[in-house]
PDB file of C-alpha atoms in Angstrom:
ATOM      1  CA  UNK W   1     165.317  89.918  20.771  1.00  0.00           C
ATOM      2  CA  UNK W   2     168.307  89.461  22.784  1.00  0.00           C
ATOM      3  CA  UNK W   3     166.634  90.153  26.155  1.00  0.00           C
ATOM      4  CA  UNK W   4     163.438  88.959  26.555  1.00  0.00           C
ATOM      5  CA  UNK W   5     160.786  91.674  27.408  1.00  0.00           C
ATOM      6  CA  UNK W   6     158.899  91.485  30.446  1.00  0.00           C
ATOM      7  CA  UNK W   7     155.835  92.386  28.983  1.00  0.00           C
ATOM      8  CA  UNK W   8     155.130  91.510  24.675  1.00  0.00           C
ATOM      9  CA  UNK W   9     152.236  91.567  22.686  1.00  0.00           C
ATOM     10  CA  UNK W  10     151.400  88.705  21.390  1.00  0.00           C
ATOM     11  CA  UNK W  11     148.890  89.264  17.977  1.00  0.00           C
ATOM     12  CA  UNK W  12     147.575  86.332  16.614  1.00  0.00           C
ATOM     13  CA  UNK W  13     147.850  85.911  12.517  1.00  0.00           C
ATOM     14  CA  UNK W  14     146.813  83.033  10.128  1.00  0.00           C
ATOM     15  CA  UNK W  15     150.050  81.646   8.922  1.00  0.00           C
ATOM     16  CA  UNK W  16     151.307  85.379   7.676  1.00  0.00           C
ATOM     17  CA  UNK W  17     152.979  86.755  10.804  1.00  0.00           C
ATOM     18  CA  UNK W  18     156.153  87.096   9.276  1.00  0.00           C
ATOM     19  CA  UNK W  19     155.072  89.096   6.353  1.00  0.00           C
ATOM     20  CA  UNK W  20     152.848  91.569   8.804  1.00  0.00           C
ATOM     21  CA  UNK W  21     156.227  91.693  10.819  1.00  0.00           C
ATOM     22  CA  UNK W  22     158.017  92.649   7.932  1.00  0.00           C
ATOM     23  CA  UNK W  23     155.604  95.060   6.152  1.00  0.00           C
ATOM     24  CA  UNK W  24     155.519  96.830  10.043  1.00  0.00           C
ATOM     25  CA  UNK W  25     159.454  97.008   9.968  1.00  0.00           C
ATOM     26  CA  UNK W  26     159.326  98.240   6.717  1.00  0.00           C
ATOM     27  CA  UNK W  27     156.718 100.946   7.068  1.00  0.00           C
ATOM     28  CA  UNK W  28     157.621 102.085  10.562  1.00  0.00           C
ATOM     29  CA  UNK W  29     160.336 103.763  12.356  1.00  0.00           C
ATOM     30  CA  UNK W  30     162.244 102.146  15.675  1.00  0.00           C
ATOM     31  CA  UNK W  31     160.785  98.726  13.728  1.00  0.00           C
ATOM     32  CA  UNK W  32     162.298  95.110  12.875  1.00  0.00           C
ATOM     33  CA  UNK W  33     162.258  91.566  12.286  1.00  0.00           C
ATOM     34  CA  UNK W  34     164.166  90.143  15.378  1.00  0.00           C
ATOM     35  CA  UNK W  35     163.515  86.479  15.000  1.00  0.00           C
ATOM     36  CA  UNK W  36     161.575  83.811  13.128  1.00  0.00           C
ATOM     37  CA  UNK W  37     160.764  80.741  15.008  1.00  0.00           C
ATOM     38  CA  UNK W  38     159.539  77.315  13.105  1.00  0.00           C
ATOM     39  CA  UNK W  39     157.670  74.495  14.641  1.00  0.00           C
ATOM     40  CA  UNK W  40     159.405  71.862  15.794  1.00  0.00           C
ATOM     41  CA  UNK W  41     156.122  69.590  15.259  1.00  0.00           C
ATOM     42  CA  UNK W  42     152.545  69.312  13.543  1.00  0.00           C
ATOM     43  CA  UNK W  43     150.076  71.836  15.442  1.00  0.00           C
ATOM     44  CA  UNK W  44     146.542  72.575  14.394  1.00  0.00           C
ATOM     45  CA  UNK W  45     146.863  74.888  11.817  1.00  0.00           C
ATOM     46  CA  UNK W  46     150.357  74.128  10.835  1.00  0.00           C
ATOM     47  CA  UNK W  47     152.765  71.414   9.936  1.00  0.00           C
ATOM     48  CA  UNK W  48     156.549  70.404  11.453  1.00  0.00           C
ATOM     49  CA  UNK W  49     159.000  73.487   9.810  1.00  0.00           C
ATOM     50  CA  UNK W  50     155.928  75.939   9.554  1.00  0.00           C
ATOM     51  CA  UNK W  51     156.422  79.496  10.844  1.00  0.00           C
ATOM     52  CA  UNK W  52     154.997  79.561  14.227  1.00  0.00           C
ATOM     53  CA  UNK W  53     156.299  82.610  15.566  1.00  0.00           C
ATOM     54  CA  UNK W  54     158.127  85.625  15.023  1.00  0.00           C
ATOM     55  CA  UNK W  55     159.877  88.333  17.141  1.00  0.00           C
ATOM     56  CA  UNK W  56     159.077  91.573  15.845  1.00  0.00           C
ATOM     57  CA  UNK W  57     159.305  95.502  17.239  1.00  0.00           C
ATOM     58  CA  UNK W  58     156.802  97.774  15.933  1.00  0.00           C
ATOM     59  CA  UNK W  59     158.168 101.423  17.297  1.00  0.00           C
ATOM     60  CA  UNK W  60     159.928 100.016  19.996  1.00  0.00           C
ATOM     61  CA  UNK W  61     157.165  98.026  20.967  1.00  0.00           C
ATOM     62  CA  UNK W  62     157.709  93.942  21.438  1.00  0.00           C
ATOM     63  CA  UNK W  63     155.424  91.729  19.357  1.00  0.00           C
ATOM     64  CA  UNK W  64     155.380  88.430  18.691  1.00  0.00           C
ATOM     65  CA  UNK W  65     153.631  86.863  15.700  1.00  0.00           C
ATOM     66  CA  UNK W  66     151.407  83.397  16.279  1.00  0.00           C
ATOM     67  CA  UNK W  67     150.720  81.680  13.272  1.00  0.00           C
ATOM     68  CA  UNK W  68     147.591  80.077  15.173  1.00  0.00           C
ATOM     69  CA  UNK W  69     145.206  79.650  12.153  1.00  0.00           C
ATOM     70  CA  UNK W  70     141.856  81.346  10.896  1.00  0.00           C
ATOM     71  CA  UNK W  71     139.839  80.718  14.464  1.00  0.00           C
ATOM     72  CA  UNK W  72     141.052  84.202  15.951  1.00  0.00           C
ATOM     73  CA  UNK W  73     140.407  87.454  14.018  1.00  0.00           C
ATOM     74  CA  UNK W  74     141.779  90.945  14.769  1.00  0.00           C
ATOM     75  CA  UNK W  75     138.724  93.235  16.353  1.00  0.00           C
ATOM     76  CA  UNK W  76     139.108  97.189  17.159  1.00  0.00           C
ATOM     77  CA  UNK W  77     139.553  96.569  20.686  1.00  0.00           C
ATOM     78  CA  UNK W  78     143.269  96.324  20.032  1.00  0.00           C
ATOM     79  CA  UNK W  79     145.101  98.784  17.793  1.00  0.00           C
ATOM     80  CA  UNK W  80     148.542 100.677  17.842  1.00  0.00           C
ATOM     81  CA  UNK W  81     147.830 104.452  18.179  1.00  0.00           C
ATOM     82  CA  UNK W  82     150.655 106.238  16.023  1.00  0.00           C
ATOM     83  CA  UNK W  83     151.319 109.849  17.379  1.00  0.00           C
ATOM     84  CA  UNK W  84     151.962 111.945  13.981  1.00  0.00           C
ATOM     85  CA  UNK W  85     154.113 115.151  14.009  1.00  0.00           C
ATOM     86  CA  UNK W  86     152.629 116.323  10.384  1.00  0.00           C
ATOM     87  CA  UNK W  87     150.451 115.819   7.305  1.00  0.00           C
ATOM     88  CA  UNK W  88     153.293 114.073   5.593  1.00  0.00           C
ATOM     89  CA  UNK W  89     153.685 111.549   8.163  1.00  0.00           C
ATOM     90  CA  UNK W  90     150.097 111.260   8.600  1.00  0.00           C
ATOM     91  CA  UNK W  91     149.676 110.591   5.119  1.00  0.00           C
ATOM     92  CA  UNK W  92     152.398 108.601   5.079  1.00  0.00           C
ATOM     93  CA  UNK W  93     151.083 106.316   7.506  1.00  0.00           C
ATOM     94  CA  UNK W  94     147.771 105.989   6.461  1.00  0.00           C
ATOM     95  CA  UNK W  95     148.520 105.412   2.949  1.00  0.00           C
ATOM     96  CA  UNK W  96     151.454 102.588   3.629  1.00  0.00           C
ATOM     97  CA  UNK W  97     148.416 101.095   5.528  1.00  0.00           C
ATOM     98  CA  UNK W  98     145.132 101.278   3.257  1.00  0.00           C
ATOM     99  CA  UNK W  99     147.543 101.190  -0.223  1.00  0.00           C
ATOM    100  CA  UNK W 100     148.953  97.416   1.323  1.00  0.00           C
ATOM    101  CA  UNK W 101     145.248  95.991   0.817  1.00  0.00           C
ATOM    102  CA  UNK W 102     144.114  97.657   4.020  1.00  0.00           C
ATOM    103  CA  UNK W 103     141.218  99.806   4.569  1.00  0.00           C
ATOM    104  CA  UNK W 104     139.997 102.987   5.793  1.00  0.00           C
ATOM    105  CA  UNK W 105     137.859 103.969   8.593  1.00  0.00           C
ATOM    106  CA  UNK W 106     136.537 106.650  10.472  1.00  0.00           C
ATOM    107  CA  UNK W 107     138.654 109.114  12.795  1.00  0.00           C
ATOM    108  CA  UNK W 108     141.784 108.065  11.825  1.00  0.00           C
ATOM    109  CA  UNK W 109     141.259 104.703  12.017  1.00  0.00           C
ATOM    110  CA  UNK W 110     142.136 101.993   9.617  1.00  0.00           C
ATOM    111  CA  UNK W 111     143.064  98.347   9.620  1.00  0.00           C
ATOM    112  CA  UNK W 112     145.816  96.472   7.795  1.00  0.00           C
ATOM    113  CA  UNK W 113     145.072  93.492   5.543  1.00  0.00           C
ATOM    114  CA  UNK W 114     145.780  91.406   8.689  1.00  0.00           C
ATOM    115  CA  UNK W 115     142.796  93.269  10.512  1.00  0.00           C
ATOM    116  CA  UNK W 116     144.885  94.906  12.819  1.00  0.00           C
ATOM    117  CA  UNK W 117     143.351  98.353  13.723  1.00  0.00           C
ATOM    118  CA  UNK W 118     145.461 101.608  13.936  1.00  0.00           C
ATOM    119  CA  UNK W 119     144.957 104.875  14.988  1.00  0.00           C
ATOM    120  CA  UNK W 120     147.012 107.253  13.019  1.00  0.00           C
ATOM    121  CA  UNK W 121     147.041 110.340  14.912  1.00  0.00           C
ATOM    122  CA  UNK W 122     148.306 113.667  14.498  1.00  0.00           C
ATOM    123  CA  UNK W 123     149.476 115.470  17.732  1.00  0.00           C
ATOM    124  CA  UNK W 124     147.722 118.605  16.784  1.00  0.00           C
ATOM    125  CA  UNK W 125     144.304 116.531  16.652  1.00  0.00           C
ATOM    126  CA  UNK W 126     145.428 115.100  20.633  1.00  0.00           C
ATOM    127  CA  UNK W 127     146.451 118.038  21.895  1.00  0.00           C
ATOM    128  CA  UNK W 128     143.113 120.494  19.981  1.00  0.00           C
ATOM    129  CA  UNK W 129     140.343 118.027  21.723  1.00  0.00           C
ATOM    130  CA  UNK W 130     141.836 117.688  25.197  1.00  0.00           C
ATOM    131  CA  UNK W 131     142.025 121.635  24.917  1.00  0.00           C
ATOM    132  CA  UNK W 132     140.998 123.284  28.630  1.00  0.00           C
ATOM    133  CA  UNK W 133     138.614 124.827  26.283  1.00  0.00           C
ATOM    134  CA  UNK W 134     135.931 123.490  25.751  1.00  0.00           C
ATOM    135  CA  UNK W 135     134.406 125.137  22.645  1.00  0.00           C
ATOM    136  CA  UNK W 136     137.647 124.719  20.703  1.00  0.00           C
ATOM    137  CA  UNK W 137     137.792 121.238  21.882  1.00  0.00           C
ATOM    138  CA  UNK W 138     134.632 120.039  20.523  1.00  0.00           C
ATOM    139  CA  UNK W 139     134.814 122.432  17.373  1.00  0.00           C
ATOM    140  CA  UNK W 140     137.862 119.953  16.811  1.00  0.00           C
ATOM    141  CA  UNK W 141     136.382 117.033  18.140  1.00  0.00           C
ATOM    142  CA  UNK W 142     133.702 117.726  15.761  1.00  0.00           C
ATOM    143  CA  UNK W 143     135.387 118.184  12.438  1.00  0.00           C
ATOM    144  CA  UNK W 144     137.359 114.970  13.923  1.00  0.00           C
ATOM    145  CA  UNK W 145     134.314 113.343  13.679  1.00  0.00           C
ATOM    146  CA  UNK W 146     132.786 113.684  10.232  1.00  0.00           C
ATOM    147  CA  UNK W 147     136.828 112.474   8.559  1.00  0.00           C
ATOM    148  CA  UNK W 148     138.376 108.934   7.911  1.00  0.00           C
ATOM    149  CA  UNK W 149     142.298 109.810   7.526  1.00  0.00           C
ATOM    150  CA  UNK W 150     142.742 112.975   9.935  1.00  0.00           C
ATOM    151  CA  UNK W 151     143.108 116.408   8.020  1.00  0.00           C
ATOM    152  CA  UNK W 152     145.373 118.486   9.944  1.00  0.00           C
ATOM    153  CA  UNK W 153     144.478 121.954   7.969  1.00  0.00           C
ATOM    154  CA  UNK W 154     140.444 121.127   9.127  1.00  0.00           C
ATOM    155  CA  UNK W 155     141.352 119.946  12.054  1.00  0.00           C
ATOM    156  CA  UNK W 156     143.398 123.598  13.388  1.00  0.00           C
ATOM    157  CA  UNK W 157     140.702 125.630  11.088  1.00  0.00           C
ATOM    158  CA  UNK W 158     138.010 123.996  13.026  1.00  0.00           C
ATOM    159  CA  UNK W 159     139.684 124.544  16.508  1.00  0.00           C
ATOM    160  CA  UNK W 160     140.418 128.223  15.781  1.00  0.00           C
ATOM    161  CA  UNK W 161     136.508 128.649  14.833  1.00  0.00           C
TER     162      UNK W 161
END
């Protein structure tokens, strides 16, 4: 990064930052490597030379990458939500995700093999269950429900009732 952000996310790996950051630039759009950063001494889970950190942007968003050891683990109450414009790029998604050694879960959530959770979400799924109608909403909210990767087809079939 040439300017540092006022505000980064900091996600915590065990020693494989750099090859999360680079699977993320690879998969996603608006998405790089921007720096790697070694240690310039031992540290608990690391040694002098070690990758500590790395500067990464995951859809224009500023990460970096601690290499802090096995003591922290990735939980659901952090996850990137990925707004989806179609199938293809909800499939797309998903499947770069749970086909790298990740795995599914339910309502279009799944986590990387790094245990990062994302929510890949189509826009049609958003914008059916905050409907103003309420029957639509929860026909859709429904359907939502009872899936693991969201199916866009079920998703509008349910909605239109």
């Amino acid at each position: 990064m040439t300017k540092q952000a006022k505000n980064t996310i900091c996600l915590w790996y065990d020693g494989d930052a750099e090859e999360a950051a680079r699977f993320y630039a690879e998969t996603f759009p608006d998405s790089s490597v921007d720096a790697v950063h070694l240690a310039p001494g031992d540290y608990p889970s690391g040694k002098k030379g070690d990758v500590l950190t790395v500067e990464f942007t995951v859809m224009g968003i500023p990460c970096i990458g601690l290499n802090g050891g096995p003591e922290v683990k990735h939980n659901w109450s952090f996850s990137f939500q990925v707004a989806t414009a179609d199938q293809a790029e909800t499939d797309r998604y998903w499947n770069a995700i749970v086909g790298n050694g990740g795995e599914e879960n339910v309502c279009g959530w799944c986590q990387d093999k790094w245990g990062l959770s994302w929510q890949i979400t189509p826009i049609v799924l958003t914008k059916a269950i905050t409907d103003p109608d309420p029957a639509a909403a929860k026909r859709a909210f429904d359907a939502m429900m009872e899936m693991k990767k969201i199916d866009i087809a079920a998703i509008e079939a349910a909605y239109r009732g």
